[in-house]
Coordinates of C-alpha atoms and ligand atoms in Angstrom, one line a residue:
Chain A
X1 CA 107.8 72.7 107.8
X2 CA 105.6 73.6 110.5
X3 CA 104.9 77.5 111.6
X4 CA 107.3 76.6 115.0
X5 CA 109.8 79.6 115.2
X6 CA 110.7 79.0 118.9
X7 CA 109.7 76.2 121.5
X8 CA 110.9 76.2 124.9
X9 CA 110.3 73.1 126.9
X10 CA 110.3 72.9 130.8
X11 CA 112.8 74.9 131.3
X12 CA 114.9 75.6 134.5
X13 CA 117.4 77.5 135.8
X14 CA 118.2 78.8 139.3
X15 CA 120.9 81.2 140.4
X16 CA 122.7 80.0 143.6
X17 CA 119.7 77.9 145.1
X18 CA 117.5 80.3 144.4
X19 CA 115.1 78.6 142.0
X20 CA 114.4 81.4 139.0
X21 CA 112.6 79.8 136.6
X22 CA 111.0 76.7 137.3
X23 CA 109.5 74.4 134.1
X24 CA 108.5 77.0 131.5
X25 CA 107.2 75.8 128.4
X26 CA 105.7 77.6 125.5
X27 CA 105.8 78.5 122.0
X28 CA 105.9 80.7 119.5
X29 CA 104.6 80.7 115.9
X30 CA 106.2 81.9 112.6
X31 CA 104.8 85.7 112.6
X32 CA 103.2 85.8 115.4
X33 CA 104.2 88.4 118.7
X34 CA 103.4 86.7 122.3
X35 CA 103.6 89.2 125.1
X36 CA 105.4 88.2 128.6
X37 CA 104.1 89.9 131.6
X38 CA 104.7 89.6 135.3
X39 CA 105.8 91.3 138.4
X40 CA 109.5 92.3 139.1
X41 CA 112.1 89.6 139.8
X42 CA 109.4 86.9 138.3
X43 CA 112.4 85.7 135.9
X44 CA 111.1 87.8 132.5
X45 CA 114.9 89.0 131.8
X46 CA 116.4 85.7 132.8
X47 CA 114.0 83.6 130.4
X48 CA 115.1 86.1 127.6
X49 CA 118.3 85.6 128.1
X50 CA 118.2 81.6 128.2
X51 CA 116.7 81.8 124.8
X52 CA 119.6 83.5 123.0
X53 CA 122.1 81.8 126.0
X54 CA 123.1 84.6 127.2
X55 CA 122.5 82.4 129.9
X56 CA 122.8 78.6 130.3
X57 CA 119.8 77.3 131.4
X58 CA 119.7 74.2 134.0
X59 CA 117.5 72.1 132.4
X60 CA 114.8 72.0 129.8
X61 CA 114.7 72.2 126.0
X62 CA 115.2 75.0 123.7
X63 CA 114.8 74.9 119.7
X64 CA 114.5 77.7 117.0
X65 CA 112.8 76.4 113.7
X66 CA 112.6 72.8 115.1
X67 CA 116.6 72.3 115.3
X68 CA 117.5 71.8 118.8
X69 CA 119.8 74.9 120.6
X70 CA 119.5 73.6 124.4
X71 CA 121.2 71.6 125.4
X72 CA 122.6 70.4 122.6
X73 CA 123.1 73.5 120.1
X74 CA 122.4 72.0 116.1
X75 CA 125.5 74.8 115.6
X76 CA 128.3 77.6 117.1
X77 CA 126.4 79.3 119.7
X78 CA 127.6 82.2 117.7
X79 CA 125.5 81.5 114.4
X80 CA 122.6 80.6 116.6
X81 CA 122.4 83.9 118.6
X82 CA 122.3 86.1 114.8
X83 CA 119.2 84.2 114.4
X84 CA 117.9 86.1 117.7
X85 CA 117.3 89.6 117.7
X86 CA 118.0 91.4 121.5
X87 CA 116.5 94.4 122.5
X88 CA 117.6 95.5 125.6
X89 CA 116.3 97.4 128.3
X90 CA 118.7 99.6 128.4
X91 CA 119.5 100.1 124.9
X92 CA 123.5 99.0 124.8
X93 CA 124.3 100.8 121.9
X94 CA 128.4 100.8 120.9
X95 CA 129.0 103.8 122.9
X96 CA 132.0 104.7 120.7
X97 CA 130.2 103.8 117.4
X98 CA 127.8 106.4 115.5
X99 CA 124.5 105.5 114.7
X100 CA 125.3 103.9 111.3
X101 CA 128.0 102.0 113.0
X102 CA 126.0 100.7 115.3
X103 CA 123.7 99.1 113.0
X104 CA 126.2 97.9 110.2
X105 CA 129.1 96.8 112.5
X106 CA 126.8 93.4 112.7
X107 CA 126.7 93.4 109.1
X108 CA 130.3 93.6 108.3
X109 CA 131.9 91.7 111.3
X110 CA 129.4 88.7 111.8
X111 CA 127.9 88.5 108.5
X112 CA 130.9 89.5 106.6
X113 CA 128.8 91.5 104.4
X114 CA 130.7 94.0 101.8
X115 CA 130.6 97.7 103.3
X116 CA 128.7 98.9 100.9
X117 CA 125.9 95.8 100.9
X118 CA 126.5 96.3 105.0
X119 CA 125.8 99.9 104.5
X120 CA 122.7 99.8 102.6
X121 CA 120.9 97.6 104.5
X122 CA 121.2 99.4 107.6
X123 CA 120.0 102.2 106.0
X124 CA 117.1 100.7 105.1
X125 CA 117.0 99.4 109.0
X126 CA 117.2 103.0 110.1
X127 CA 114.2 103.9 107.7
X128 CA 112.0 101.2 108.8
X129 CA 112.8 102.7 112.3
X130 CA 111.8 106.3 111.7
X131 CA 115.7 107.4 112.3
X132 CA 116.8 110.0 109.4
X133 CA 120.2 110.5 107.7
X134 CA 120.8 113.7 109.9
X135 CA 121.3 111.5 113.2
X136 CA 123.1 108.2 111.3
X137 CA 126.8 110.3 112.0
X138 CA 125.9 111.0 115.7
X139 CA 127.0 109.1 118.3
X140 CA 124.4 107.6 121.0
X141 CA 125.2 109.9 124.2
X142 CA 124.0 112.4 121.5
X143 CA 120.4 110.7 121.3
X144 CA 117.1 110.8 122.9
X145 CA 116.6 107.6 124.9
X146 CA 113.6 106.9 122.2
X147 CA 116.0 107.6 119.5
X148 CA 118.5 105.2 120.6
X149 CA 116.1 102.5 121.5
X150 CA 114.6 102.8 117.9
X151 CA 118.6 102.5 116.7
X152 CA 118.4 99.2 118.7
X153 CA 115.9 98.1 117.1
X154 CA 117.8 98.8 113.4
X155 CA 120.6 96.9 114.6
X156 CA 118.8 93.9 115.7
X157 CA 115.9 93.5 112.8
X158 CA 119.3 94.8 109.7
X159 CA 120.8 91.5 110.9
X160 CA 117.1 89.6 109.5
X161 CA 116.8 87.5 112.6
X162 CA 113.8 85.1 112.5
X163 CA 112.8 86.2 116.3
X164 CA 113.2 89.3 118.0
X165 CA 113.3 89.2 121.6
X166 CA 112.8 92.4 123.5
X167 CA 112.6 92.9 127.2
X168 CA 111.0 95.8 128.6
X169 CA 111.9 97.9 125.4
X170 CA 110.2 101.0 126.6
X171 CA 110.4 101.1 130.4
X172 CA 114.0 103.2 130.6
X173 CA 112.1 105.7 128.6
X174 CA 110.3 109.0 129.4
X175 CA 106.8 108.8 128.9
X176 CA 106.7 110.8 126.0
X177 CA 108.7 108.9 124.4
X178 CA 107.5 105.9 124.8
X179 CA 104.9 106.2 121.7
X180 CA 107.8 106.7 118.5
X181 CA 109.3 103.2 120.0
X182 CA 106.1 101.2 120.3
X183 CA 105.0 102.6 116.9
X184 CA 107.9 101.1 115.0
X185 CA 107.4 97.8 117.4
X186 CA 104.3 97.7 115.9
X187 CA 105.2 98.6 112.3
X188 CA 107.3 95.4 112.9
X189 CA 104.4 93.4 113.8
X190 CA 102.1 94.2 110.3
X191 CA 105.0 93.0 108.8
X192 CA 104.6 89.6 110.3
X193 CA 108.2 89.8 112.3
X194 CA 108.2 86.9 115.1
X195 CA 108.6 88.5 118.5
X196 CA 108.6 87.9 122.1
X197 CA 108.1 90.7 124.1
X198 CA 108.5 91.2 127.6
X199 CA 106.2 94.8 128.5
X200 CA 103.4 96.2 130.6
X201 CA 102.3 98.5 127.9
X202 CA 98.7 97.1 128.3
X203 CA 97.1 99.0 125.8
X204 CA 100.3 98.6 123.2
X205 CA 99.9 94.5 124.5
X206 CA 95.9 94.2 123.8
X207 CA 96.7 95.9 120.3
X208 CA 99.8 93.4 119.0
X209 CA 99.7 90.7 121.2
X210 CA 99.1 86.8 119.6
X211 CA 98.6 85.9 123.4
X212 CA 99.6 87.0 126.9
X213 CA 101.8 84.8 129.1
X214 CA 101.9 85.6 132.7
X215 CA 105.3 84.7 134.6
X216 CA 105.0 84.7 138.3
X217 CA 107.3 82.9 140.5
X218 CA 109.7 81.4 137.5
X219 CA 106.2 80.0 136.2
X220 CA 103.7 80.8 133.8
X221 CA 100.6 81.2 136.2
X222 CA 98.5 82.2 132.8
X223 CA 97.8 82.7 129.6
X224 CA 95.6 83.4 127.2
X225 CA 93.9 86.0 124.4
X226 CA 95.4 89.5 125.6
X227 CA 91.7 90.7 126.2
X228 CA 91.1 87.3 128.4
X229 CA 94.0 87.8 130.1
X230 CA 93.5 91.7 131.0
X231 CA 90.1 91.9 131.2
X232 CA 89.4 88.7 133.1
X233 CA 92.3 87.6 134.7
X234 CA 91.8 84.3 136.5
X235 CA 94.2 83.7 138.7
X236 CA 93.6 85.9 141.4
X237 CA 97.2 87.0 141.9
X238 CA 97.5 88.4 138.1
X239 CA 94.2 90.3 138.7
X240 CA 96.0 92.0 141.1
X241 CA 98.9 92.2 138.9
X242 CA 97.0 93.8 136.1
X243 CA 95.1 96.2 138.7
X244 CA 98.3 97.8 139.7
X245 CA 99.5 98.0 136.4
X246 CA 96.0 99.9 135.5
X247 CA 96.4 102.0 138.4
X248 CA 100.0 103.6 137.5
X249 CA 98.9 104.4 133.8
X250 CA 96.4 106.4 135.7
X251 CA 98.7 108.0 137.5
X252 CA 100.9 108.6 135.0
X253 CA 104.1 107.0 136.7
X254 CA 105.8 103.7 134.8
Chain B
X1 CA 177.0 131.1 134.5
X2 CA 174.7 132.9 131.8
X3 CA 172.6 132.8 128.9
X4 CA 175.2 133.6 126.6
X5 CA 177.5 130.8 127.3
X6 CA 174.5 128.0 127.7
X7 CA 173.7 129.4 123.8
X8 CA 177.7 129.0 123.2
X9 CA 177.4 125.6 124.7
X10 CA 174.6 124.3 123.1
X11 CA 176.4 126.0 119.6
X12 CA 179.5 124.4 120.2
X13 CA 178.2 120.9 121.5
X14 CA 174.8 120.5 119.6
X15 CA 175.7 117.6 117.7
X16 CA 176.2 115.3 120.3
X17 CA 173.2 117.3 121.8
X18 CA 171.2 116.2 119.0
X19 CA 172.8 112.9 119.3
X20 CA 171.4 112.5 122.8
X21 CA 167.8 114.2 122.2
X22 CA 167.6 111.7 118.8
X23 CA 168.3 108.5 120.9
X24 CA 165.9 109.7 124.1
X25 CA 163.3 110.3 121.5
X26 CA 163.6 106.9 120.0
X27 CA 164.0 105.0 123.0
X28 CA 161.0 106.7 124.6
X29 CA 158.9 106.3 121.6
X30 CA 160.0 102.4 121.1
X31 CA 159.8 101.5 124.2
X32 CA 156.0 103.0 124.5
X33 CA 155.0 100.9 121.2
X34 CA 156.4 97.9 122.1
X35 CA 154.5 98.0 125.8
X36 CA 151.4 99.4 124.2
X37 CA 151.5 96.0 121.9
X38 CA 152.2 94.1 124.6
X39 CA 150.4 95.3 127.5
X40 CA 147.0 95.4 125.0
X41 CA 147.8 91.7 123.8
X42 CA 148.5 90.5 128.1
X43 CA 145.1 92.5 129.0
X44 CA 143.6 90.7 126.2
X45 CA 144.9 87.8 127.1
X46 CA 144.4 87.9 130.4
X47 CA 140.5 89.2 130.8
X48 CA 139.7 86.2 127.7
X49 CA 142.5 83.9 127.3
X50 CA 142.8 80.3 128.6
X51 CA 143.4 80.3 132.4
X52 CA 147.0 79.0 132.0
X53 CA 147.5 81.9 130.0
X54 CA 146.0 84.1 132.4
X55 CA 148.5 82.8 135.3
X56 CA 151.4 83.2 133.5
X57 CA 150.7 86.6 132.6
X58 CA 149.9 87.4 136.3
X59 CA 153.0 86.3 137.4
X60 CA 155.2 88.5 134.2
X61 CA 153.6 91.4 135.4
X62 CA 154.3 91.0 139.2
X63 CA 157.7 90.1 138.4
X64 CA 158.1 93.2 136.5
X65 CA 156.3 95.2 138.7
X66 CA 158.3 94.3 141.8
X67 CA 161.8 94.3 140.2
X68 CA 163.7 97.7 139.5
X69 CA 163.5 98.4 135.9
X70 CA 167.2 99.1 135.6
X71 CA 168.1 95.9 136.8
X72 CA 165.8 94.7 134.2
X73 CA 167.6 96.8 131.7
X74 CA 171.2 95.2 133.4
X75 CA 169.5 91.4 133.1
X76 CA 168.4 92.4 129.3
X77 CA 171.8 94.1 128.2
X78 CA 174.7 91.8 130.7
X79 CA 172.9 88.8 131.5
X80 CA 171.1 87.9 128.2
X81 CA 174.6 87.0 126.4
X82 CA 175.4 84.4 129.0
X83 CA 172.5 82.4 126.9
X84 CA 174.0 83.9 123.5
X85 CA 171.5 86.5 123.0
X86 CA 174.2 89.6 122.3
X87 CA 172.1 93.0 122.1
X88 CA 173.8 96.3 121.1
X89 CA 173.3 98.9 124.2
X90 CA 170.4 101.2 122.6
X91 CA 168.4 97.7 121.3
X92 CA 168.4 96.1 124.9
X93 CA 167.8 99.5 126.7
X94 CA 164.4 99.4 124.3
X95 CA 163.7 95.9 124.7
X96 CA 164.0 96.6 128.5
X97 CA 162.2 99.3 129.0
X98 CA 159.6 97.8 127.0
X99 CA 158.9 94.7 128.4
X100 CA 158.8 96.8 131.6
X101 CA 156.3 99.2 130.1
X102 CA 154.0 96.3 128.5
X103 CA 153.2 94.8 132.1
X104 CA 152.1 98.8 133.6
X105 CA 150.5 98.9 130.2
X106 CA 148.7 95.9 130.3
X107 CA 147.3 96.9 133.9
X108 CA 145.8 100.2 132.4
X109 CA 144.3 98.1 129.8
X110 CA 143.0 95.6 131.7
X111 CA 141.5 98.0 134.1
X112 CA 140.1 99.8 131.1
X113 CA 138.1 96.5 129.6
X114 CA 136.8 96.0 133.1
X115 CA 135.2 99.3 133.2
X116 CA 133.1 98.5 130.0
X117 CA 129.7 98.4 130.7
X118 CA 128.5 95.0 130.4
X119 CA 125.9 95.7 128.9
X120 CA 128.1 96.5 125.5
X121 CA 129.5 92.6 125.7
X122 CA 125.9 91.7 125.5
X123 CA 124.9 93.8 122.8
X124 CA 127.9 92.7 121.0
X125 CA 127.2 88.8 121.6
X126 CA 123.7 89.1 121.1
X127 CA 124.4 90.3 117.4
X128 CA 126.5 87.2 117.5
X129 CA 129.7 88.2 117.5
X130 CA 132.6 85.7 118.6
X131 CA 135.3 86.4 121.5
X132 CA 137.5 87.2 118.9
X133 CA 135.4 89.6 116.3
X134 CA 134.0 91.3 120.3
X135 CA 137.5 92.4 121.2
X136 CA 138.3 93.7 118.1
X137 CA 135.4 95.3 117.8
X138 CA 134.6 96.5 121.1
X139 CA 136.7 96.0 124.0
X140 CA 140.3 96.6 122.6
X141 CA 138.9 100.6 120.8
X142 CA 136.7 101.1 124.4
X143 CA 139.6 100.1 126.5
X144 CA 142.3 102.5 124.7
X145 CA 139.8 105.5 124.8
X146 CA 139.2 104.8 128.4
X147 CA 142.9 104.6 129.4
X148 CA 144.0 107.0 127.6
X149 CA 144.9 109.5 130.3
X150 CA 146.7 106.7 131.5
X151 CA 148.6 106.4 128.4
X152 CA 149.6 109.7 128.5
X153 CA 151.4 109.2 131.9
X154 CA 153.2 106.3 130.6
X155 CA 154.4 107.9 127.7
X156 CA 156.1 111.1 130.1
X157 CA 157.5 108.5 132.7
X158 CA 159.0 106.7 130.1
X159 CA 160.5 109.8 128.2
X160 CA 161.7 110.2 131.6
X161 CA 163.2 107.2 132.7
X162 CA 164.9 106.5 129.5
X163 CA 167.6 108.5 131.0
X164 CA 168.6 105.0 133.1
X165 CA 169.5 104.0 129.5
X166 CA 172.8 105.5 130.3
X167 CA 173.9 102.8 132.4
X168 CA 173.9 100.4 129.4
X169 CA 175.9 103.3 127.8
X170 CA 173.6 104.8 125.5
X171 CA 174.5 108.5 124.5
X172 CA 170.9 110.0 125.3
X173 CA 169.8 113.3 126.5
X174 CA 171.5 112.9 130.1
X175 CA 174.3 110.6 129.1
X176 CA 175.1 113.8 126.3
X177 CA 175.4 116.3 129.0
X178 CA 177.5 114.5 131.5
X179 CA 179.8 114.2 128.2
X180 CA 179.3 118.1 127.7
X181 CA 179.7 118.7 131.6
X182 CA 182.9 116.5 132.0
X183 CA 184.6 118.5 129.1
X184 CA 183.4 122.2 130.0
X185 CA 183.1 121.5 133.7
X186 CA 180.0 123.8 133.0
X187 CA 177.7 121.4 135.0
X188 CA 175.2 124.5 135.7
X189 CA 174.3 125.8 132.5
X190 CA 174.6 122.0 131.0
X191 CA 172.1 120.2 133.0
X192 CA 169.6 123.2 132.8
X193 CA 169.6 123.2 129.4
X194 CA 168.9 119.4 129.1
X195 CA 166.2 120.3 132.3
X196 CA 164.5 122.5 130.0
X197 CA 164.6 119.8 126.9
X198 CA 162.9 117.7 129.2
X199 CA 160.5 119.8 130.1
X200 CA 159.3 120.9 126.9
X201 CA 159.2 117.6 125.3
X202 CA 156.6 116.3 128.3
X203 CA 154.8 119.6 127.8
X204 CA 155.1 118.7 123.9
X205 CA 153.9 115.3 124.3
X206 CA 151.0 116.3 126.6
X207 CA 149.5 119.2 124.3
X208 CA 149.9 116.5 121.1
X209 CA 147.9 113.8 123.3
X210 CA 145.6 116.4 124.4
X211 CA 144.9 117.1 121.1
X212 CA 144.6 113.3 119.4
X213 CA 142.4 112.7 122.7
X214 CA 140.0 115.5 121.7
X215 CA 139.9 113.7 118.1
X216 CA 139.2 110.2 119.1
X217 CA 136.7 110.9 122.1
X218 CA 133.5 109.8 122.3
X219 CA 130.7 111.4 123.7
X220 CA 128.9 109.6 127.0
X221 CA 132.6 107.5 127.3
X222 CA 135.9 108.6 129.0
X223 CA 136.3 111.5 131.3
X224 CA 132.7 113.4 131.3
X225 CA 133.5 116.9 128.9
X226 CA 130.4 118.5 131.1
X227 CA 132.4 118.8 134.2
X228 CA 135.4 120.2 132.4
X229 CA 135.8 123.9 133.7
X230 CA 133.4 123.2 136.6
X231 CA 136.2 121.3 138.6
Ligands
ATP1 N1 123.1 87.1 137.4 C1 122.3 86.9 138.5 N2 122.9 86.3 139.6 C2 122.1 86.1 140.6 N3 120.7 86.3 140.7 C3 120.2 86.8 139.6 C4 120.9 87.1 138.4 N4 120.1 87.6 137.5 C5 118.9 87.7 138.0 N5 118.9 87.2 139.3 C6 117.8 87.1 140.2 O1 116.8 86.3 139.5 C7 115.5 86.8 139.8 C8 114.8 87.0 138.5 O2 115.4 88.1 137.8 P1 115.0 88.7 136.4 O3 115.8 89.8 136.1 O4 114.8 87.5 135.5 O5 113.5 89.2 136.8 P2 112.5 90.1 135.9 O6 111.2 89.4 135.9 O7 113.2 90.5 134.6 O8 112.4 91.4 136.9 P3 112.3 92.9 136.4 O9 110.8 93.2 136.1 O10 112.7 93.7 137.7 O11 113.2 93.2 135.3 C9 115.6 88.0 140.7 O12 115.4 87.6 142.0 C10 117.1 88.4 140.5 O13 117.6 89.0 141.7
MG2 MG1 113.9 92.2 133.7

């Protein structure tokens, strides 16, 4: 079996007209982490979410582990997407779940695990992400947006997905937060985890990243070795990208 | 009129008192199970089901909606027999008054799964949850906390209304003291004493919700707690 966990092939998909993404293709390899940058409205979230077909794609190919899951899914779109880890933006915990809840509901609905099996692994999920037993009874309104981001991250990794997909996983945060979230995101990546990650955390990219892939327009205008890519960016438009992006660390702002 | 003989009234008469306050209990609390059942099932339906589904269910609860509910309770208990379905009065006063309850239900409901963030469906399909194993899980426990105000309402209206039950000739609360008042011709001090068994059974029935609301509210869902005493 080759080292292909995910392949996507030319793919397509516009939203009224409006041409989003237009022939991506890449790949990524069994543990490796392959960093998605590019400016606002560039079709980051939408290529995300054609992966785990959250939206339906137009055209193109998609497969996880060499089995086909666009167009033609090899199985229930259901037991595709446990395969695919989501970490939102936003976080999207169960607002009327506690913290354990969150992370075993998965467990015990979709994997039909017993509650106690269901139960232990998400604690070991919270205790990979740094999140102690006096917090796993709280519910998420009663967490710091780094706290329920790193919950997130529990419920997606306890369900042992073979990719995690995370977009922007640390922009809703305050900056001082943003450290505890990218620490565990990288604790996943020495343990080999396969991820795609959608972030202008340059620093956090150069330091994890397999490779950089630059989405402009609903294409990938480059990519490359994450010090290539930041360093010397060749397409004019993503040096200008990457200044900007320099230029509000400096300032502080995100 | 006085104190004195409402207490002799209420001595003399309370078994058919009782009578009346037993049956508007159970009709109000009947009613209000059936329409929760059915007004979560035709939200349900009607946000995921099949579009056929969906029509139908659209067109139940405009019919309801636009039709006086004691008609409905005079179609249920007089007109139901014409196709040999026989009901005893109290049985087709609940069965009316909850059908008529599921389709206001079901509007609560379904207004209550809409305002889920969407977000939440995501999270729950991206863990890959079916439609099925999401509504159990999600929108059917988020929908009843967010309506639940709403549910409240219902449950007084209907304690309420269930007085129209005397037209099918149940003996509840109202029916009982028209019997009282036609016998005593002490119409005063009878209706204000069923007035004031109304009143404390909404007032009951709001404290007790009140107080199940506080147990099963969430934080960061449902009406915000910080703005409590500021408004
Ligand atoms: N459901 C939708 N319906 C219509 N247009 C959409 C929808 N989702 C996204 N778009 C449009 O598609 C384009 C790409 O959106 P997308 O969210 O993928 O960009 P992005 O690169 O993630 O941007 P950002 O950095 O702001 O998150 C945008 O112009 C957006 O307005
Ligand atoms: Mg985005």
């Amino acid at each position: 079996m080759s080292g292909e966990i995910l392949r996507v092939d030319n793919l397509w998909k516009s939203y009224s007209e409006t041409p989003v993404l237009r022939g991506v293709s890449f790949e990524v390899l069994r543990g490796e982490v392959k960093v998605i940058m590019g400016p606002s409205g560039s079709g980051k979230s939408t290529l995300l979410r054609c992966i785990n077909l959250l939206v339906r794609p137009d055209k193109g190919r998609i497969s996880l582990e060499g089995k086909e899951v666009f167009p033609k899914p090899y199985d229930s779109i259901h037991r595709i997407r446990q395969k695919i880890g989501f970490v939102f933006q936003s976080y999207n915990l169960f607002l009327h779940m506690t913290v354990l809840d969150n992370v075993r509901v998965g467990l015990i609905k979709v994997k039909k695990l017993s509650k106690e099996e269901a139960t232990k692994r998400a604690m070991e999920a919270l205790r990979i992400v740094g999140i102690g037993p006096e917090l796993w009874n709280k519910y998420p309104a009663q967490l710091s947006g780094g706290q329920q981001q790193r919950v997130a991250i529990a419920r997606a990794i306890a369900m042992e997905p073979t990719i995690m997909l995370m977009d922007e996983p640390t922009s809703a945060l305050d900056p001082e937060l943003v450290g505890e979230v990218l620490n565990v995101i990288r604790d996943l990546a020495k343990q080999k985890m396969t991820m795609l990650i959608v972030t202008h955390e340059l620093d956090f990219a150069l330091e994890v990243a397999d490779e950089i892939m630059v989405l402009d327009g609903g294409k990938i205008v480059e990519r490359g070795k994450p010090s290539e890519i930041l360093n010397n960016p060749k397409h004019p438009r993503t040096r200008r990208f990457i200044e900007r992006l320099r230029r509000r660390v400096e300032h502080g702002h995100r | 009129m006085g104190i004195v003989s409402a207490f002799e009234l209420l001595a003399k008469y309370h078994s058919i008192f009782l009578l009346g306050l037993r049956n508007t209990l159970i009709l109000t609390a009947t009613a209000f199970s059936i329409g929760f059942a059915l007004g979560i099932t035709i939200a349900v339906l009607r946000e995921f089901g099949p579009k056929p589904i969906r029509h139908l269910l659209a067109a139940y609860v405009e019919i309801i909606r636009g039709t006086p509910m004691l008609l409905q309770l005079f179609i249920v208990y007089y007109a139901l027999p014409a196709i040999g379905i026989v009901l005893p009065p109290i049985a087709a006063a609940i069965l009316g008054m909850g059908l008529n309850s599921g389709a206001y239900q079901s509007e609560y409901y379904r207004a209550a799964i809409r305002a889920i963030p969407r977000g939440q469906y995501e999270a729950a399909l991206s863990l890959g949850m079916t439609t099925r194993q999401l509504i159990e899980v999600l929108a059917i426990p988020m929908a009843v906390r967010i309506a639940f105000p709403s549910m409240v309402n219902e449950l007084v209206y209907l304690l309420k209304y269930s007085s129209i039950a005397y037209f099918l000739t149940v003996i509840e609360l109202t029916y009982a003291g028209k019997i009282v008042g036609a016998e005593t011709f002490q119409y005063l001090e009878v209706y204000t004493i069923i007035a004031i068994i109304y009143f404390a059974l909404s007032m009951a029935i709001v404290r007790f919700c009140k107080f199940v609301e506080s147990r099963i509210r969430v934080p960061g869902l449902g009406a915000p707690e910080a703005t409590r005493g500021l408004i």
